[in-house]
Coordinates of C-alpha atoms and ligand atoms in Angstrom, one line a residue:
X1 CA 157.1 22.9 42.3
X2 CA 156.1 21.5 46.1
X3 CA 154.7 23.5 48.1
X4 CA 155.1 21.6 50.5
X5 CA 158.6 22.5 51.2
X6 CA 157.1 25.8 52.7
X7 CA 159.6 28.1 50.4
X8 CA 157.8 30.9 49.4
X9 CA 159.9 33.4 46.7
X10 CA 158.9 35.9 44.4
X11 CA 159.9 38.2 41.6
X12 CA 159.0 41.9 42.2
X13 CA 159.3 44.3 38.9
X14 CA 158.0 48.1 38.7
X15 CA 156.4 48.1 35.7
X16 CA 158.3 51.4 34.7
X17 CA 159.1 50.1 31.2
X18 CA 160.1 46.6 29.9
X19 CA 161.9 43.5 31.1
X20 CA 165.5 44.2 30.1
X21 CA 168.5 42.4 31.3
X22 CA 169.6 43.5 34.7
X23 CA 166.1 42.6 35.7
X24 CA 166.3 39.3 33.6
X25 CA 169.3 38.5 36.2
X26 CA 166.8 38.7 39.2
X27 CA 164.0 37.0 38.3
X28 CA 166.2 34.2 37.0
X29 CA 168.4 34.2 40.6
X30 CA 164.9 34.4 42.5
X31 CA 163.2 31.4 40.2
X32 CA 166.5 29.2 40.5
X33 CA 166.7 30.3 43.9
X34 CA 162.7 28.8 44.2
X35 CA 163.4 25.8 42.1
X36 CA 166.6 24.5 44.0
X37 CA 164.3 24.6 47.5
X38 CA 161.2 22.9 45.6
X39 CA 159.5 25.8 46.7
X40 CA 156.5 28.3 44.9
X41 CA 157.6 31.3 42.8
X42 CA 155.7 34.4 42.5
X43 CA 155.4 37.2 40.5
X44 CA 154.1 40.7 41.7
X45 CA 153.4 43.9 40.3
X46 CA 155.1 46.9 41.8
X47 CA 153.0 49.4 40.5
X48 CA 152.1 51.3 44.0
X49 CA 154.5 54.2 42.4
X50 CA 151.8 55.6 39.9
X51 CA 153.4 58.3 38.5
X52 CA 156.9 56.0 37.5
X53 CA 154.5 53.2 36.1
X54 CA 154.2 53.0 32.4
X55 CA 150.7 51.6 30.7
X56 CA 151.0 48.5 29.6
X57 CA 154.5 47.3 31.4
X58 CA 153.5 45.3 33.3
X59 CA 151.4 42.8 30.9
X60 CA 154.5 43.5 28.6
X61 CA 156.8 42.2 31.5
X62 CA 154.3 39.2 32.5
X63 CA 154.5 37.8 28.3
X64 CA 158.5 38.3 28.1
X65 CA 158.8 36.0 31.7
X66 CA 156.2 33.6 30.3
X67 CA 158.8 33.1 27.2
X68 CA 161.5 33.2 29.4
X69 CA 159.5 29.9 30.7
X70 CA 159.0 32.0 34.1
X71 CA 155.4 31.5 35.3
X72 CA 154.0 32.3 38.6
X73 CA 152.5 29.6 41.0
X74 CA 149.6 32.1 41.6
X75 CA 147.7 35.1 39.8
X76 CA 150.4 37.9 40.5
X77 CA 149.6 40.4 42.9
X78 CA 149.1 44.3 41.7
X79 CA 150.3 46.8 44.2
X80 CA 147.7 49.5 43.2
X81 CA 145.1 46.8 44.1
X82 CA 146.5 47.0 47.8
X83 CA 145.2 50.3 48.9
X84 CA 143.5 49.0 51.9
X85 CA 146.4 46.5 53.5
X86 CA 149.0 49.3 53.0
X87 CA 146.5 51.5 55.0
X88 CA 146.0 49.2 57.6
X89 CA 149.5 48.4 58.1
X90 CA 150.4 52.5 58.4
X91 CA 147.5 52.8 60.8
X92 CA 149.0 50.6 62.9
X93 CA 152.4 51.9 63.0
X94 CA 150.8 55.2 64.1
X95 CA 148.6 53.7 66.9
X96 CA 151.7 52.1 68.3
X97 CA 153.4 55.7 68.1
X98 CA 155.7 55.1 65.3
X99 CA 154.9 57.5 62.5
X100 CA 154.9 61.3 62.7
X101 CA 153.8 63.9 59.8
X102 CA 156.6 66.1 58.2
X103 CA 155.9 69.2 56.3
X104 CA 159.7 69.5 55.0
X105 CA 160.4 70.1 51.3
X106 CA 163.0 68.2 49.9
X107 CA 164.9 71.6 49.5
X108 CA 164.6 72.2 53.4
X109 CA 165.8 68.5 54.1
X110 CA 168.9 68.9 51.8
X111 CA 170.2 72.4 52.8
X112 CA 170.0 71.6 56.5
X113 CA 172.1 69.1 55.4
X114 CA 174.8 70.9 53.8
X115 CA 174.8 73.0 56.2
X116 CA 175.6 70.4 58.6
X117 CA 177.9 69.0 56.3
X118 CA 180.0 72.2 55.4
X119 CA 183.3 70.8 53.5
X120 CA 181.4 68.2 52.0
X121 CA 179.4 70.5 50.1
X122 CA 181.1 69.4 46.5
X123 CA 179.1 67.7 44.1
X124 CA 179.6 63.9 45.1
X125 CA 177.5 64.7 48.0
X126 CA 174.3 65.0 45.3
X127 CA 174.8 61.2 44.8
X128 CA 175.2 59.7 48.6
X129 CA 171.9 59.6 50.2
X130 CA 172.2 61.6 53.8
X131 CA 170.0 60.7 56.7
X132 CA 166.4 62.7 57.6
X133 CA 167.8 65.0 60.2
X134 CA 165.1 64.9 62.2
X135 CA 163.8 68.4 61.3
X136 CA 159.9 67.5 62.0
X137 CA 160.4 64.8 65.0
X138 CA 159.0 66.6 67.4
X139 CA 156.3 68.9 65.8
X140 CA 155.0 70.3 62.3
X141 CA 156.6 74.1 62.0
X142 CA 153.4 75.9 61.1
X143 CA 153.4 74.3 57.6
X144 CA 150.1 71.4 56.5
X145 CA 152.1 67.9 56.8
X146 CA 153.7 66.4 53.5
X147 CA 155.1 63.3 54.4
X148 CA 154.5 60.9 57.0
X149 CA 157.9 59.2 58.2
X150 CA 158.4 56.2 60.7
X151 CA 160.5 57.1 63.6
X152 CA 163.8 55.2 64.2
X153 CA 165.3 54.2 67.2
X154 CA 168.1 56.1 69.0
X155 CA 171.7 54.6 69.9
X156 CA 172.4 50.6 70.2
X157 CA 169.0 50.0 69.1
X158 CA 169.3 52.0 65.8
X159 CA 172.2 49.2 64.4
X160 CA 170.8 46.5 62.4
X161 CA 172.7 43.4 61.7
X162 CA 171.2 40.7 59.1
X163 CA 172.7 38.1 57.1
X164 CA 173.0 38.3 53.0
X165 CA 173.1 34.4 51.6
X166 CA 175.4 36.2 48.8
X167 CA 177.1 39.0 50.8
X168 CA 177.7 37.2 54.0
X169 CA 176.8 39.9 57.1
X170 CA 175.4 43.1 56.7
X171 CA 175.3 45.8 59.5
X172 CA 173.5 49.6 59.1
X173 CA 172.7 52.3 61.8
X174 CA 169.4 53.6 60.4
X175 CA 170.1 56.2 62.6
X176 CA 172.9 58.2 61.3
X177 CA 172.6 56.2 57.6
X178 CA 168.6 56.7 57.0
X179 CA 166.8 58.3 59.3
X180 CA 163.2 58.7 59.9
X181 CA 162.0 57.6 56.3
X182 CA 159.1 58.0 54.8
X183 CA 155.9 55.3 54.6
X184 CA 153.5 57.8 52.5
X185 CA 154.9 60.6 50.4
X186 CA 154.1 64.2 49.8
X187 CA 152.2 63.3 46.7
X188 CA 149.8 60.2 48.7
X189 CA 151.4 57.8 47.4
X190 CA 152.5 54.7 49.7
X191 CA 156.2 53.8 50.2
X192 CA 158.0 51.2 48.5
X193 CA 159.3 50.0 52.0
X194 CA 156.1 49.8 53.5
X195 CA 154.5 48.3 50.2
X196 CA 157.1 46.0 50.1
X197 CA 156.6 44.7 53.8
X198 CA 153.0 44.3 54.3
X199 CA 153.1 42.2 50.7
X200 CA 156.0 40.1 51.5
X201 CA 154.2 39.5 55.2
X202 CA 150.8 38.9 53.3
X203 CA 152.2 36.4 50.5
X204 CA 153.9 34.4 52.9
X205 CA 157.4 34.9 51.6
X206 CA 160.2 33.2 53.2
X207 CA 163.0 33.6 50.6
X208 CA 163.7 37.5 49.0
X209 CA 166.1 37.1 46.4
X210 CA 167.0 40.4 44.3
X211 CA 169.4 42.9 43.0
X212 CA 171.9 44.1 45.4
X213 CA 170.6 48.0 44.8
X214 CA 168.0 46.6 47.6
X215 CA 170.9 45.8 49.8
X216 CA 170.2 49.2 51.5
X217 CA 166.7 49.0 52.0
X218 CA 166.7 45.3 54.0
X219 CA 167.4 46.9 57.1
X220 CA 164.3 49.6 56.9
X221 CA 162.4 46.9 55.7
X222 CA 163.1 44.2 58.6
X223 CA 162.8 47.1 61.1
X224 CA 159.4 48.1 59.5
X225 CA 158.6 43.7 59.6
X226 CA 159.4 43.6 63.6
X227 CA 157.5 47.3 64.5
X228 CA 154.5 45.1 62.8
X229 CA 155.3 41.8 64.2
X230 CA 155.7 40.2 61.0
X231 CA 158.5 37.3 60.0
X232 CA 161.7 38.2 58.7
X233 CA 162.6 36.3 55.3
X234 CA 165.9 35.5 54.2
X235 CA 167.6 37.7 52.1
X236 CA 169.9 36.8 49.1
X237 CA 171.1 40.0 47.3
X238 CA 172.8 39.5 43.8
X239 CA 175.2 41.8 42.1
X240 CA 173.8 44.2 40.2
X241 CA 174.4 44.5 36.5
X242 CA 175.9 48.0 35.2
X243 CA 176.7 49.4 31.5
X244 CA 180.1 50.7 30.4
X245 CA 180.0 53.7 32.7
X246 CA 179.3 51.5 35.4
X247 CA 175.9 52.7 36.2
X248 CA 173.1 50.2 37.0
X249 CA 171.3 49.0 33.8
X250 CA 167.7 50.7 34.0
X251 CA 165.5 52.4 31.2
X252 CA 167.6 55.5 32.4
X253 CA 170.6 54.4 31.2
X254 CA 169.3 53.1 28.4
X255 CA 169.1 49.4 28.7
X256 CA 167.1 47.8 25.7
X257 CA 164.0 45.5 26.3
X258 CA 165.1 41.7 25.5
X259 CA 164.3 39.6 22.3
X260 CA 161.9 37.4 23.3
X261 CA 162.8 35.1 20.2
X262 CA 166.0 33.8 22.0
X263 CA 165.0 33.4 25.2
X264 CA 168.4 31.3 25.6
X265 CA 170.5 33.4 24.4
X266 CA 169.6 36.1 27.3
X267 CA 169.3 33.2 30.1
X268 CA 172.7 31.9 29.2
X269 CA 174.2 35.6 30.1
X270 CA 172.1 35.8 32.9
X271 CA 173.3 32.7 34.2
X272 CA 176.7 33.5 33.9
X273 CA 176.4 36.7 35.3
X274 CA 175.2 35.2 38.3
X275 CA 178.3 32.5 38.4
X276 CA 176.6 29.7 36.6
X277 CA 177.8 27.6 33.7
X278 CA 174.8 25.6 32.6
X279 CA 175.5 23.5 29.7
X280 CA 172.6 21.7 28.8
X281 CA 171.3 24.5 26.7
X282 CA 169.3 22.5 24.1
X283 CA 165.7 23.9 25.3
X284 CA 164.3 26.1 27.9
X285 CA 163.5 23.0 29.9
X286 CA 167.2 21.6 29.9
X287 CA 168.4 24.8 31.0
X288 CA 166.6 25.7 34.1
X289 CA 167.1 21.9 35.5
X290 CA 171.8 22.4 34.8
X291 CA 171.5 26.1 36.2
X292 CA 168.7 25.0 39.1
X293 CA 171.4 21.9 40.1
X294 CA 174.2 24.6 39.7
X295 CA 172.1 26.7 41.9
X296 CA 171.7 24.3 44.4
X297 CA 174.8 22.9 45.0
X298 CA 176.0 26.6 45.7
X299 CA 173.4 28.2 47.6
X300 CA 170.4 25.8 48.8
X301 CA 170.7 24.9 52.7
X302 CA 172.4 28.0 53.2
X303 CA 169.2 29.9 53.7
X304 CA 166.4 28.7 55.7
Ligands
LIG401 N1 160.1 46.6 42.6 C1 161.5 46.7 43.0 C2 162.3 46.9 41.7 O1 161.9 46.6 40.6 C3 162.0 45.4 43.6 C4 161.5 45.2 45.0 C5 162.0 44.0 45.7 O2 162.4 43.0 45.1 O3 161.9 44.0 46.9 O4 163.4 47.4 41.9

């Protein structure tokens, strides 16, 4: 790859358990996606969530992408080896007056919620995320804090537009569809969003390419990128894959790891989940170059 074509990209896995398809389908979109710009491709290591990451995942997930003929341009970057940028990041978010604590339990957050959402107190409402109501915003009630959460903006300056390379212009009020959300949790524990920021800002990235479940996270994390005065990258969110009941394919619904003796065979349903119908399929090599021009003729220029 040239770097010199200033495209940055990476592939982001939480090492919660192994590579299995519907993260096959990212890291192919994001390494096409790198490939069709002549840029560098990255791999990091989401393991700030210690209690969700598994021993040995992550190695597991680096040797399955190396058969896969996916290799990063640089050592990967571990999360849990990012303590102190995540901590300088938060510290100033709070200096600039961003961040309050919050000594709510999630029990407190979700029955003020119900109570403010009386009639839509059935059991769909356990699956939509509500917004932080603001509870702790202006003060601690008498309890140690938990949580610290970064304020959002008020009014106008809550909505958030941004354009998706797949899914053409995306608008959210974190306002009255997030709320205040947390950077460090009750257990100490840093944030995806802010983890995800400061590394993305750090690495350079230009390019985010990834599963559309992260659709509803760009706009925290491009309001968390201009409270820090970082760039913006562009996003390109692909659809997600599901199983028969239509849930997202995770360890939790019981996707399988991939056989990494057919690396092809995987690829050529990834591909074609993403729209793509390479058909030089002789060898790895002969692959990537059909699905990187297929890739290319649909998607590079579009971003920047
Ligand atoms: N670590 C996240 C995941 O595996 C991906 C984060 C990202 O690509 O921004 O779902």
């Amino acid at each position: 790859m040239n770097p010199e074509s200033g495209y940055r990209g990476r592939f982001a896995p939480s090492p919660t358990g192994p590579l299995h398809f519907g993260s096959l389908v990212s890291a192919l979109a994001s390494f096409l996606d790198a490939r069709a710009h002549r840029g560098t491709w990255l791999i990091r290591i989401e393991d700030v969530d210690g209690p969700r990451t598994v021993p040995g995942a992550a190695e597991e997930i680096l040797d399955t992408l190396g058969r896969f003929g996916m290799h990063s341009a640089e050592p990967p970057v571990w999360q849990s080896q990012r303590e102190a940028a995540y901590q300088t990041a938060f510290e100033q978010l709070v200096t600039a007056g961003f961040v309050f604590p919050c000594d709510c339990t999630r029990r407190e957050i979700a029955d003020s919620l119900a109570i403010g959402h009386t009639g839509h107190h059935t059991g769909h409402a356990r699956h939509t995320t509500l917004a932080y109501p603001g509870t702790c915003r202006d003060g601690l009630h008498g309890k140690p804090p938990r949580a610290w959460r970064m304020r959002v903006p008020n009014g106008d300056a809550a909505i958030l537009t941004f354009e998706d390379r797949w899914e053409g212009k995306q608008t959210q009020d974190l306002a009255s569809e997030v709320g205040d959300f947390v950077l460090k949790r009750a257990d100490g524990e840093w944030a995806y969003q802010l983890a995800v920021v400061v590394d993305d800002a750090d690495e350079r990235i230009t390019h985010i390419v990834r599963g559309a479940d992260l659709l509803d996270s760009t706009a925290r994390q491009i309001y968390l990128q201009r409270c820090l005065g970082v760039p913006t990258p562009a996003y390109l969110h692909v659809p997600v894959v599901v199983n028969q009941q239509g849930e997202k394919l995770s360890k939790q619904t019981g996707a399988t790891a991939l056989d990494t003796g057919t690396p092809l065979v995987a690829l050529i349903q990834a591909a074609q989940h993403l729209g793509l119908h390479p058909c030089e399929t002789g060898s790895l090599e002969t692959f990537y170059s059909d699905a990187t021009a297929q890739w290319a003729k649909r998607f590079a220029g579009l971003g920047r």
